[in-house]
């Protein structure tokens, strides 16, 4: 297997990213084959268990309450609703369910207890369970681990420098602290970002520096292409090119050889040929289903046709790590502490975010 480094510099990553395209593709494919089965791709299903009404100002997100979008909000789903969706996902080939809630951070109480029960329920279905719930404390991460959580997603989104141009309501260090809290458990880390938000190539490299220098590196890294949603501050951003997407996937594969690279948001804008290049360059996971939280996604039947054409096989659950054991609530070692952590609220404003907020107020 390729040696995993934790001391990549931005200059080194930029040199890789800017290589002649065919050379970059060949190197990434070679690294991929040393560390992974090139004909196996994990199929995951992303489920929005609580949609809309978020207090954050993320410039890309239609779930932010301050922007005017066509997203229909919903309260937290029931355990039975989630179980039904998980069974449906399993029947169509998914081995992982990722549950997302439009929260700034996890708050102890009935809703979090309900999410813990969702985790227990899906783990008992012999499926990997991932959650993305915002910032978490160490105790909250331990409670998720006890319930049987396989992975926790908390994206860095971009470089630390460009992050300030997209989000003003939370700090980059809080992102890193949340990942550190998850690392104190047996839960794997899923963390990546978005390209096409107006950042430059140096910012893309900066994000990969932040991810690749974590020790251990994330077991999973989603590479998202921005889906510009009307009403959000980034609504006028042009779609990222397939060439940029392949370069980002390939570079991620080279600097994070053992990580599963997830081809995430933006696949509806890609041809099958474009997606095939991403798989060749090292992507070995996709999200299936008609939606990624709130944005469109290719139909699962179309994905299975693509798999058949390319000779790809869905990855079985718990291939990379053994299934976690579920501890029932009454036997849990970790209990609610009623925590009220002081997560950062940076003291700056983003002009385009403020403009979108003013526009939304006028429309409402």
Short mmCIF file of N, CA, C and O in Angstrom, two decimals, residues 190-320:
data_model
loop_
_atom_site.label_atom_id
_atom_site.label_comp_id
_atom_site.label_asym_id
_atom_site.label_seq_id
_atom_site.Cartn_x
_atom_site.Cartn_y
_atom_site.Cartn_z
N UNK A 190 -15.78 11.36 8.45
CA UNK A 190 -16.10 11.70 7.06
C UNK A 190 -16.01 13.22 6.96
O UNK A 190 -16.78 13.92 7.61
N UNK A 191 -15.08 13.72 6.16
CA UNK A 191 -14.93 15.17 6.05
C UNK A 191 -14.34 15.53 4.71
O UNK A 191 -13.36 14.94 4.26
N UNK A 192 -14.97 16.50 4.04
CA UNK A 192 -14.51 16.94 2.74
C UNK A 192 -14.92 18.37 2.50
O UNK A 192 -14.83 19.20 3.41
N UNK A 193 -15.37 18.66 1.28
CA UNK A 193 -15.74 20.03 0.99
C UNK A 193 -16.42 20.20 -0.35
O UNK A 193 -16.84 19.24 -0.98
N UNK A 194 -16.53 21.46 -0.75
CA UNK A 194 -17.27 21.84 -1.96
C UNK A 194 -16.34 22.66 -2.86
O UNK A 194 -15.63 23.54 -2.37
N UNK A 195 -16.37 22.36 -4.15
CA UNK A 195 -15.65 23.21 -5.09
C UNK A 195 -16.67 23.90 -5.99
O UNK A 195 -17.79 23.43 -6.17
N UNK A 196 -16.28 25.06 -6.52
CA UNK A 196 -17.19 25.82 -7.36
C UNK A 196 -17.90 26.95 -6.63
O UNK A 196 -18.87 27.51 -7.14
N UNK A 197 -17.40 27.31 -5.43
CA UNK A 197 -18.03 28.38 -4.65
C UNK A 197 -17.39 29.74 -4.92
O UNK A 197 -17.67 30.70 -4.22
N UNK A 198 -16.50 29.79 -5.92
CA UNK A 198 -15.79 31.04 -6.20
C UNK A 198 -14.37 31.02 -5.67
O UNK A 198 -13.64 32.00 -5.82
N UNK A 199 -13.97 29.91 -5.07
CA UNK A 199 -12.62 29.78 -4.54
C UNK A 199 -11.60 29.62 -5.66
O UNK A 199 -11.97 29.29 -6.79
N UNK A 200 -10.33 29.82 -5.36
CA UNK A 200 -9.29 29.58 -6.36
C UNK A 200 -8.63 28.22 -6.10
O UNK A 200 -8.97 27.52 -5.14
N UNK A 201 -7.72 27.85 -6.98
CA UNK A 201 -7.09 26.53 -6.85
C UNK A 201 -6.29 26.44 -5.56
O UNK A 201 -6.23 25.38 -4.92
N UNK A 202 -5.70 27.55 -5.14
CA UNK A 202 -4.95 27.55 -3.88
C UNK A 202 -5.85 27.20 -2.70
O UNK A 202 -5.43 26.53 -1.75
N UNK A 203 -7.11 27.65 -2.75
CA UNK A 203 -8.06 27.31 -1.68
C UNK A 203 -8.38 25.82 -1.69
O UNK A 203 -8.52 25.20 -0.63
N UNK A 204 -8.51 25.24 -2.88
CA UNK A 204 -8.76 23.80 -2.96
C UNK A 204 -7.59 23.02 -2.37
O UNK A 204 -7.77 22.05 -1.63
N UNK A 205 -6.40 23.48 -2.69
CA UNK A 205 -5.21 22.84 -2.12
C UNK A 205 -5.16 23.04 -0.61
O UNK A 205 -4.79 22.12 0.13
N UNK A 206 -5.56 24.22 -0.16
CA UNK A 206 -5.56 24.49 1.28
C UNK A 206 -6.50 23.58 2.04
O UNK A 206 -6.19 23.13 3.15
N UNK A 207 -7.65 23.32 1.45
CA UNK A 207 -8.58 22.37 2.09
C UNK A 207 -7.96 20.99 2.19
O UNK A 207 -8.07 20.31 3.22
N UNK A 208 -7.27 20.55 1.13
CA UNK A 208 -6.65 19.23 1.15
C UNK A 208 -5.48 19.18 2.12
O UNK A 208 -5.21 18.13 2.71
N UNK A 209 -4.79 20.31 2.32
CA UNK A 209 -3.76 20.36 3.36
C UNK A 209 -4.38 20.11 4.73
O UNK A 209 -3.90 19.30 5.53
N UNK A 210 -5.49 20.82 5.00
CA UNK A 210 -6.16 20.67 6.30
C UNK A 210 -6.62 19.24 6.54
O UNK A 210 -6.50 18.70 7.65
N UNK A 211 -7.14 18.58 5.50
CA UNK A 211 -7.65 17.22 5.65
C UNK A 211 -6.52 16.19 5.71
O UNK A 211 -6.53 15.28 6.55
N UNK A 212 -5.53 16.34 4.84
CA UNK A 212 -4.49 15.32 4.74
C UNK A 212 -3.51 15.36 5.89
O UNK A 212 -2.86 14.35 6.19
N UNK A 213 -3.38 16.50 6.57
CA UNK A 213 -2.46 16.59 7.70
C UNK A 213 -3.10 16.14 9.01
O UNK A 213 -2.42 16.09 10.04
N UNK A 214 -4.40 15.83 8.98
CA UNK A 214 -5.01 15.21 10.16
C UNK A 214 -4.41 13.82 10.33
O UNK A 214 -4.13 13.12 9.37
N UNK A 215 -4.20 13.42 11.57
CA UNK A 215 -3.61 12.11 11.82
C UNK A 215 -4.44 11.37 12.87
O UNK A 215 -4.42 11.73 14.04
N UNK A 216 -5.21 10.34 12.45
CA UNK A 216 -5.27 9.79 11.10
C UNK A 216 -6.08 10.67 10.14
O UNK A 216 -6.86 11.52 10.57
N UNK A 217 -5.86 10.45 8.84
CA UNK A 217 -6.66 11.13 7.85
C UNK A 217 -8.10 10.63 7.92
O UNK A 217 -8.35 9.52 8.40
N UNK A 218 -9.08 11.44 7.46
CA UNK A 218 -10.46 10.96 7.44
C UNK A 218 -10.59 9.66 6.65
O UNK A 218 -9.94 9.49 5.62
N UNK A 219 -11.41 8.76 7.16
CA UNK A 219 -11.65 7.51 6.44
C UNK A 219 -12.47 7.76 5.18
O UNK A 219 -12.50 6.93 4.27
N UNK A 220 -13.14 8.91 5.13
CA UNK A 220 -14.05 9.23 4.03
C UNK A 220 -13.98 10.72 3.73
O UNK A 220 -14.01 11.53 4.66
N UNK A 221 -13.89 11.06 2.44
CA UNK A 221 -13.84 12.48 2.05
C UNK A 221 -14.77 12.75 0.88
O UNK A 221 -14.48 12.33 -0.25
N UNK A 222 -15.89 13.43 1.11
CA UNK A 222 -16.78 13.81 0.00
C UNK A 222 -16.20 14.99 -0.78
O UNK A 222 -15.73 15.96 -0.18
N UNK A 223 -16.22 14.87 -2.09
CA UNK A 223 -15.89 15.99 -2.97
C UNK A 223 -17.19 16.41 -3.66
O UNK A 223 -17.73 15.68 -4.48
N UNK A 224 -17.69 17.56 -3.28
CA UNK A 224 -18.97 18.07 -3.80
C UNK A 224 -18.72 19.17 -4.83
O UNK A 224 -17.84 20.01 -4.65
N UNK A 225 -19.50 19.17 -5.88
CA UNK A 225 -19.56 20.30 -6.80
C UNK A 225 -20.76 21.14 -6.39
O UNK A 225 -21.85 20.60 -6.17
N UNK A 226 -20.55 22.43 -6.25
CA UNK A 226 -21.65 23.30 -5.82
C UNK A 226 -22.87 23.14 -6.71
O UNK A 226 -22.76 23.17 -7.94
N UNK A 227 -24.03 22.96 -6.07
CA UNK A 227 -25.31 23.03 -6.77
C UNK A 227 -25.90 24.38 -6.40
O UNK A 227 -26.37 24.58 -5.28
N UNK A 228 -25.81 25.34 -7.32
CA UNK A 228 -26.26 26.70 -7.02
C UNK A 228 -27.79 26.75 -6.95
O UNK A 228 -28.47 26.42 -7.91
N UNK A 229 -28.30 27.13 -5.81
CA UNK A 229 -29.75 27.15 -5.57
C UNK A 229 -30.23 28.59 -5.53
O UNK A 229 -29.65 29.44 -4.84
N UNK A 230 -31.29 28.87 -6.29
CA UNK A 230 -31.85 30.21 -6.34
C UNK A 230 -32.27 30.67 -4.94
O UNK A 230 -32.93 29.94 -4.20
N UNK A 231 -31.87 31.88 -4.59
CA UNK A 231 -32.20 32.43 -3.29
C UNK A 231 -31.03 32.39 -2.32
O UNK A 231 -31.03 33.11 -1.32
N UNK A 232 -30.02 31.59 -2.62
CA UNK A 232 -28.83 31.53 -1.78
C UNK A 232 -27.81 32.56 -2.29
O UNK A 232 -27.86 32.97 -3.46
N UNK A 233 -26.87 32.96 -1.46
CA UNK A 233 -25.86 33.94 -1.91
C UNK A 233 -25.02 33.46 -3.09
O UNK A 233 -24.49 34.29 -3.84
N UNK A 234 -24.90 32.16 -3.28
CA UNK A 234 -24.08 31.62 -4.37
C UNK A 234 -24.92 31.20 -5.57
O UNK A 234 -24.47 30.41 -6.41
N UNK A 235 -26.13 31.75 -5.69
CA UNK A 235 -27.05 31.32 -6.75
C UNK A 235 -26.52 31.57 -8.16
O UNK A 235 -26.92 30.89 -9.11
N UNK A 236 -25.61 32.54 -8.31
CA UNK A 236 -25.13 32.89 -9.66
C UNK A 236 -23.81 32.22 -10.03
O UNK A 236 -23.26 32.50 -11.10
N UNK A 237 -23.31 31.35 -9.17
CA UNK A 237 -22.06 30.66 -9.50
C UNK A 237 -22.27 29.69 -10.66
O UNK A 237 -23.26 28.96 -10.70
N UNK A 238 -21.33 29.70 -11.61
CA UNK A 238 -21.41 28.80 -12.75
C UNK A 238 -21.00 27.38 -12.31
O UNK A 238 -20.14 27.24 -11.44
N UNK A 239 -21.59 26.36 -12.92
CA UNK A 239 -21.23 24.98 -12.55
C UNK A 239 -19.73 24.73 -12.77
O UNK A 239 -19.14 25.23 -13.73
N UNK A 240 -19.15 23.99 -11.86
CA UNK A 240 -17.73 23.65 -11.98
C UNK A 240 -17.56 22.68 -13.15
O UNK A 240 -18.43 21.86 -13.44
N UNK A 241 -16.44 22.78 -13.85
CA UNK A 241 -16.22 21.92 -15.02
C UNK A 241 -15.88 20.50 -14.58
O UNK A 241 -15.35 20.28 -13.48
N UNK A 242 -16.14 19.54 -15.45
CA UNK A 242 -15.81 18.15 -15.15
C UNK A 242 -14.30 17.99 -15.01
O UNK A 242 -13.82 17.16 -14.23
N UNK A 243 -13.53 18.81 -15.73
CA UNK A 243 -12.07 18.71 -15.65
C UNK A 243 -11.59 19.10 -14.25
O UNK A 243 -10.70 18.45 -13.69
N UNK A 244 -12.19 20.14 -13.69
CA UNK A 244 -11.83 20.53 -12.32
C UNK A 244 -12.23 19.45 -11.33
O UNK A 244 -11.52 19.18 -10.36
N UNK A 245 -13.40 18.85 -11.56
CA UNK A 245 -13.88 17.81 -10.66
C UNK A 245 -12.94 16.60 -10.68
O UNK A 245 -12.57 16.07 -9.62
N UNK A 246 -12.53 16.18 -11.88
CA UNK A 246 -11.62 15.03 -11.98
C UNK A 246 -10.28 15.37 -11.35
O UNK A 246 -9.69 14.54 -10.63
N UNK A 247 -9.78 16.56 -11.59
CA UNK A 247 -8.51 16.96 -10.98
C UNK A 247 -8.59 16.93 -9.45
O UNK A 247 -7.66 16.49 -8.77
N UNK A 248 -9.71 17.39 -8.91
CA UNK A 248 -9.86 17.42 -7.45
C UNK A 248 -9.94 16.01 -6.89
O UNK A 248 -9.33 15.70 -5.85
N UNK A 249 -10.68 15.14 -7.55
CA UNK A 249 -10.77 13.74 -7.11
C UNK A 249 -9.40 13.08 -7.17
O UNK A 249 -8.97 12.40 -6.22
N UNK A 250 -8.70 13.28 -8.27
CA UNK A 250 -7.40 12.64 -8.46
C UNK A 250 -6.39 13.13 -7.42
O UNK A 250 -5.63 12.33 -6.84
N UNK A 251 -6.37 14.43 -7.18
CA UNK A 251 -5.43 14.99 -6.20
C UNK A 251 -5.74 14.47 -4.80
O UNK A 251 -4.84 14.12 -4.03
N UNK A 252 -7.03 14.42 -4.48
CA UNK A 252 -7.44 13.88 -3.17
C UNK A 252 -6.98 12.44 -3.03
O UNK A 252 -6.47 12.03 -1.98
N UNK A 253 -7.15 11.65 -4.09
CA UNK A 253 -6.74 10.25 -4.03
C UNK A 253 -5.24 10.11 -3.77
O UNK A 253 -4.81 9.29 -2.96
N UNK A 254 -4.43 10.95 -4.40
CA UNK A 254 -2.98 10.83 -4.26
C UNK A 254 -2.52 11.22 -2.86
O UNK A 254 -1.68 10.54 -2.26
N UNK A 255 -3.07 12.31 -2.31
CA UNK A 255 -2.61 12.76 -1.00
C UNK A 255 -3.30 12.04 0.15
O UNK A 255 -2.84 12.09 1.29
N UNK A 256 -4.41 11.35 -0.14
CA UNK A 256 -5.14 10.59 0.89
C UNK A 256 -5.41 9.19 0.35
O UNK A 256 -6.54 8.82 0.03
N UNK A 257 -4.36 8.37 0.22
CA UNK A 257 -4.45 7.10 -0.52
C UNK A 257 -5.42 6.07 0.05
O UNK A 257 -6.02 5.30 -0.71
N UNK A 258 -5.60 6.03 1.36
CA UNK A 258 -6.45 5.00 1.96
C UNK A 258 -7.89 5.46 2.17
O UNK A 258 -8.77 4.67 2.50
N UNK A 259 -8.14 6.74 1.99
CA UNK A 259 -9.46 7.33 2.22
C UNK A 259 -10.43 6.94 1.11
O UNK A 259 -10.05 6.84 -0.04
N UNK A 260 -11.70 6.74 1.49
CA UNK A 260 -12.73 6.58 0.46
C UNK A 260 -13.12 7.98 -0.02
O UNK A 260 -13.55 8.82 0.77
N UNK A 261 -12.93 8.22 -1.31
CA UNK A 261 -13.26 9.51 -1.90
C UNK A 261 -14.67 9.43 -2.46
O UNK A 261 -14.97 8.60 -3.31
N UNK A 262 -15.54 10.31 -1.96
CA UNK A 262 -16.96 10.23 -2.28
C UNK A 262 -17.33 11.26 -3.34
O UNK A 262 -17.17 12.47 -3.15
N UNK A 263 -17.82 10.77 -4.46
CA UNK A 263 -18.34 11.62 -5.52
C UNK A 263 -19.74 12.02 -5.09
O UNK A 263 -20.68 11.22 -5.17
N UNK A 264 -19.89 13.25 -4.63
CA UNK A 264 -21.11 13.63 -3.93
C UNK A 264 -21.97 14.59 -4.75
O UNK A 264 -22.35 14.27 -5.87
N UNK A 265 -22.29 15.76 -4.21
CA UNK A 265 -23.22 16.67 -4.89
C UNK A 265 -22.69 17.10 -6.25
O UNK A 265 -21.49 17.25 -6.46
N UNK A 266 -23.62 17.30 -7.18
CA UNK A 266 -23.27 17.78 -8.50
C UNK A 266 -23.23 16.71 -9.57
O UNK A 266 -22.95 16.99 -10.73
N UNK A 267 -23.57 15.46 -9.23
CA UNK A 267 -23.49 14.39 -10.23
C UNK A 267 -24.53 14.54 -11.33
O UNK A 267 -24.35 14.01 -12.42
N UNK A 268 -25.63 15.25 -11.05
CA UNK A 268 -26.64 15.44 -12.10
C UNK A 268 -26.10 16.27 -13.25
O UNK A 268 -26.63 16.24 -14.36
N UNK A 269 -25.04 17.04 -12.99
CA UNK A 269 -24.44 17.87 -14.03
C UNK A 269 -23.35 17.12 -14.79
O UNK A 269 -22.76 17.66 -15.73
N UNK A 270 -23.08 15.88 -14.39
CA UNK A 270 -22.00 15.11 -15.02
C UNK A 270 -22.56 14.04 -15.95
O UNK A 270 -23.56 13.40 -15.64
N UNK A 271 -21.89 13.84 -17.07
CA UNK A 271 -22.23 12.71 -17.94
C UNK A 271 -21.71 11.43 -17.31
O UNK A 271 -20.91 11.44 -16.37
N UNK A 272 -22.15 10.29 -17.85
CA UNK A 272 -21.60 9.02 -17.38
C UNK A 272 -20.11 8.94 -17.66
O UNK A 272 -19.35 8.38 -16.88
N UNK A 273 -19.70 9.51 -18.81
CA UNK A 273 -18.28 9.50 -19.13
C UNK A 273 -17.48 10.30 -18.10
O UNK A 273 -16.39 9.89 -17.69
N UNK A 274 -18.04 11.43 -17.68
CA UNK A 274 -17.37 12.24 -16.67
C UNK A 274 -17.27 11.51 -15.35
O UNK A 274 -16.22 11.54 -14.68
N UNK A 275 -18.35 10.84 -14.96
CA UNK A 275 -18.32 10.08 -13.72
C UNK A 275 -17.33 8.92 -13.81
O UNK A 275 -16.63 8.61 -12.84
N UNK A 276 -17.26 8.30 -14.99
CA UNK A 276 -16.32 7.20 -15.18
C UNK A 276 -14.88 7.67 -14.98
O UNK A 276 -14.05 6.98 -14.37
N UNK A 277 -14.56 8.88 -15.47
CA UNK A 277 -13.23 9.43 -15.25
C UNK A 277 -12.96 9.65 -13.76
O UNK A 277 -11.85 9.41 -13.28
N UNK A 278 -13.99 10.09 -13.03
CA UNK A 278 -13.83 10.27 -11.59
C UNK A 278 -13.56 8.94 -10.89
O UNK A 278 -12.71 8.86 -9.99
N UNK A 279 -14.26 7.88 -11.30
CA UNK A 279 -14.01 6.57 -10.71
C UNK A 279 -12.60 6.10 -11.05
O UNK A 279 -11.90 5.54 -10.21
N UNK A 280 -12.17 6.32 -12.28
CA UNK A 280 -10.82 5.93 -12.69
C UNK A 280 -9.78 6.69 -11.87
O UNK A 280 -8.73 6.15 -11.52
N UNK A 281 -10.08 7.96 -11.56
CA UNK A 281 -9.16 8.81 -10.81
C UNK A 281 -9.15 8.52 -9.32
O UNK A 281 -8.34 9.10 -8.59
N UNK A 282 -10.07 7.66 -8.85
CA UNK A 282 -10.00 7.28 -7.45
C UNK A 282 -11.25 7.45 -6.62
O UNK A 282 -11.26 7.11 -5.44
N UNK A 283 -12.34 7.98 -7.21
CA UNK A 283 -13.59 8.05 -6.45
C UNK A 283 -14.13 6.64 -6.26
O UNK A 283 -14.20 5.88 -7.22
N UNK A 284 -14.49 6.28 -5.04
CA UNK A 284 -15.03 4.94 -4.83
C UNK A 284 -16.23 4.93 -3.90
O UNK A 284 -16.45 3.99 -3.14
N UNK A 285 -17.04 5.98 -4.02
CA UNK A 285 -18.31 6.02 -3.31
C UNK A 285 -19.21 7.05 -3.97
O UNK A 285 -18.73 8.08 -4.45
N UNK A 286 -20.51 6.76 -4.02
CA UNK A 286 -21.49 7.73 -4.51
C UNK A 286 -22.67 7.75 -3.55
O UNK A 286 -22.86 6.82 -2.75
N UNK A 287 -23.47 8.79 -3.65
CA UNK A 287 -24.75 8.84 -2.96
C UNK A 287 -25.85 8.53 -3.97
O UNK A 287 -25.87 9.11 -5.06
N UNK A 288 -26.72 7.62 -3.62
CA UNK A 288 -27.83 7.24 -4.48
C UNK A 288 -29.13 7.85 -3.94
O UNK A 288 -29.18 8.33 -2.81
N UNK A 289 -30.16 7.81 -4.75
CA UNK A 289 -31.45 8.36 -4.35
C UNK A 289 -31.74 9.64 -5.10
O UNK A 289 -30.85 10.26 -5.69
N UNK A 290 -32.99 10.07 -5.08
CA UNK A 290 -33.39 11.20 -5.91
C UNK A 290 -32.98 12.55 -5.35
O UNK A 290 -33.05 13.57 -6.03
N UNK A 291 -32.51 12.57 -4.09
CA UNK A 291 -32.10 13.84 -3.49
C UNK A 291 -30.85 13.65 -2.63
O UNK A 291 -30.65 12.59 -2.03
N UNK A 292 -30.04 14.74 -2.57
CA UNK A 292 -28.95 14.82 -1.59
C UNK A 292 -29.38 15.90 -0.61
O UNK A 292 -29.17 17.08 -0.86
N UNK A 293 -30.00 15.48 0.48
CA UNK A 293 -30.65 16.37 1.44
C UNK A 293 -31.76 17.15 0.74
O UNK A 293 -32.92 16.81 0.86
N UNK A 294 -31.41 18.20 -0.03
CA UNK A 294 -32.46 18.99 -0.68
C UNK A 294 -32.21 19.21 -2.16
O UNK A 294 -33.07 19.76 -2.84
N UNK A 295 -31.04 18.82 -2.68
CA UNK A 295 -30.72 19.08 -4.08
C UNK A 295 -30.84 17.80 -4.91
O UNK A 295 -30.69 16.70 -4.40
N UNK A 296 -31.11 17.94 -6.23
CA UNK A 296 -31.35 16.76 -7.07
C UNK A 296 -30.15 15.83 -7.16
O UNK A 296 -29.00 16.25 -7.03
N UNK A 297 -30.44 14.55 -7.39
CA UNK A 297 -29.42 13.52 -7.50
C UNK A 297 -29.88 12.51 -8.55
O UNK A 297 -31.09 12.33 -8.75
N UNK A 298 -28.96 11.84 -9.24
CA UNK A 298 -29.38 10.86 -10.25
C UNK A 298 -30.24 9.75 -9.67
O UNK A 298 -30.07 9.34 -8.51
N UNK A 299 -31.16 9.24 -10.46
CA UNK A 299 -32.03 8.14 -10.06
C UNK A 299 -31.20 6.89 -9.81
O UNK A 299 -30.24 6.59 -10.54
N UNK A 300 -31.56 6.13 -8.78
CA UNK A 300 -30.77 4.95 -8.40
C UNK A 300 -30.74 3.91 -9.52
O UNK A 300 -29.74 3.22 -9.72
N UNK A 301 -31.82 3.79 -10.27
CA UNK A 301 -31.82 2.83 -11.38
C UNK A 301 -30.83 3.24 -12.47
O UNK A 301 -30.18 2.37 -13.08
N UNK A 302 -30.71 4.54 -12.71
CA UNK A 302 -29.71 5.02 -13.66
C UNK A 302 -28.31 4.72 -13.17
O UNK A 302 -27.41 4.37 -13.96
N UNK A 303 -28.11 4.87 -11.87
CA UNK A 303 -26.79 4.55 -11.30
C UNK A 303 -26.46 3.07 -11.46
O UNK A 303 -25.32 2.71 -11.77
N UNK A 304 -27.44 2.21 -11.26
CA UNK A 304 -27.18 0.78 -11.40
C UNK A 304 -26.88 0.41 -12.85
O UNK A 304 -26.06 -0.48 -13.12
N UNK A 305 -27.53 1.11 -13.80
CA UNK A 305 -27.21 0.89 -15.21
C UNK A 305 -25.77 1.31 -15.49
O UNK A 305 -25.05 0.64 -16.24
N UNK A 306 -25.36 2.43 -14.91
CA UNK A 306 -23.99 2.89 -15.08
C UNK A 306 -23.00 1.89 -14.49
O UNK A 306 -21.97 1.58 -15.11
N UNK A 307 -23.32 1.36 -13.30
CA UNK A 307 -22.46 0.35 -12.68
C UNK A 307 -22.31 -0.85 -13.62
O UNK A 307 -21.21 -1.39 -13.80
N UNK A 308 -23.41 -1.27 -14.22
CA UNK A 308 -23.38 -2.43 -15.11
C UNK A 308 -22.51 -2.14 -16.34
O UNK A 308 -21.70 -2.99 -16.74
N UNK A 309 -22.65 -0.95 -16.89
CA UNK A 309 -21.85 -0.59 -18.06
C UNK A 309 -20.35 -0.56 -17.74
O UNK A 309 -19.52 -0.94 -18.57
N UNK A 310 -20.02 -0.10 -16.54
CA UNK A 310 -18.61 0.06 -16.16
C UNK A 310 -18.04 -1.18 -15.46
O UNK A 310 -16.84 -1.20 -15.15
N UNK A 311 -18.89 -2.17 -15.21
CA UNK A 311 -18.41 -3.36 -14.51
C UNK A 311 -18.10 -3.10 -13.05
O UNK A 311 -17.22 -3.75 -12.46
N UNK A 312 -18.84 -2.18 -12.45
CA UNK A 312 -18.62 -1.84 -11.04
C UNK A 312 -19.57 -2.64 -10.15
O UNK A 312 -20.71 -2.94 -10.54
N UNK A 313 -19.12 -2.96 -8.95
CA UNK A 313 -19.93 -3.68 -7.97
C UNK A 313 -20.11 -2.84 -6.72
O UNK A 313 -19.16 -2.19 -6.26
N UNK A 314 -21.32 -2.83 -6.15
CA UNK A 314 -21.53 -2.09 -4.90
C UNK A 314 -20.73 -2.70 -3.76
O UNK A 314 -20.63 -3.93 -3.63
N UNK A 315 -20.15 -1.86 -2.95
CA UNK A 315 -19.37 -2.33 -1.80
C UNK A 315 -20.29 -2.85 -0.71
O UNK A 315 -21.32 -2.25 -0.42
N UNK A 316 -19.94 -3.96 -0.12
CA UNK A 316 -20.72 -4.53 0.98
C UNK A 316 -20.47 -3.72 2.25
O UNK A 316 -19.41 -3.11 2.41
N UNK A 317 -21.44 -3.69 3.16
CA UNK A 317 -21.24 -2.93 4.40
C UNK A 317 -20.13 -3.52 5.26
O UNK A 317 -19.84 -4.72 5.18
N UNK A 318 -19.49 -2.67 6.02
CA UNK A 318 -18.47 -3.06 7.00
C UNK A 318 -17.27 -3.75 6.34
O UNK A 318 -16.65 -4.63 6.91
N UNK A 319 -16.96 -3.31 5.10
CA UNK A 319 -15.80 -3.83 4.40
C UNK A 319 -14.52 -3.23 4.95
O UNK A 319 -13.50 -3.92 5.08
N UNK A 320 -14.55 -1.96 5.29
CA UNK A 320 -13.35 -1.26 5.75
C UNK A 320 -13.14 -1.36 7.26
O UNK A 320 -12.03 -1.20 7.74
#
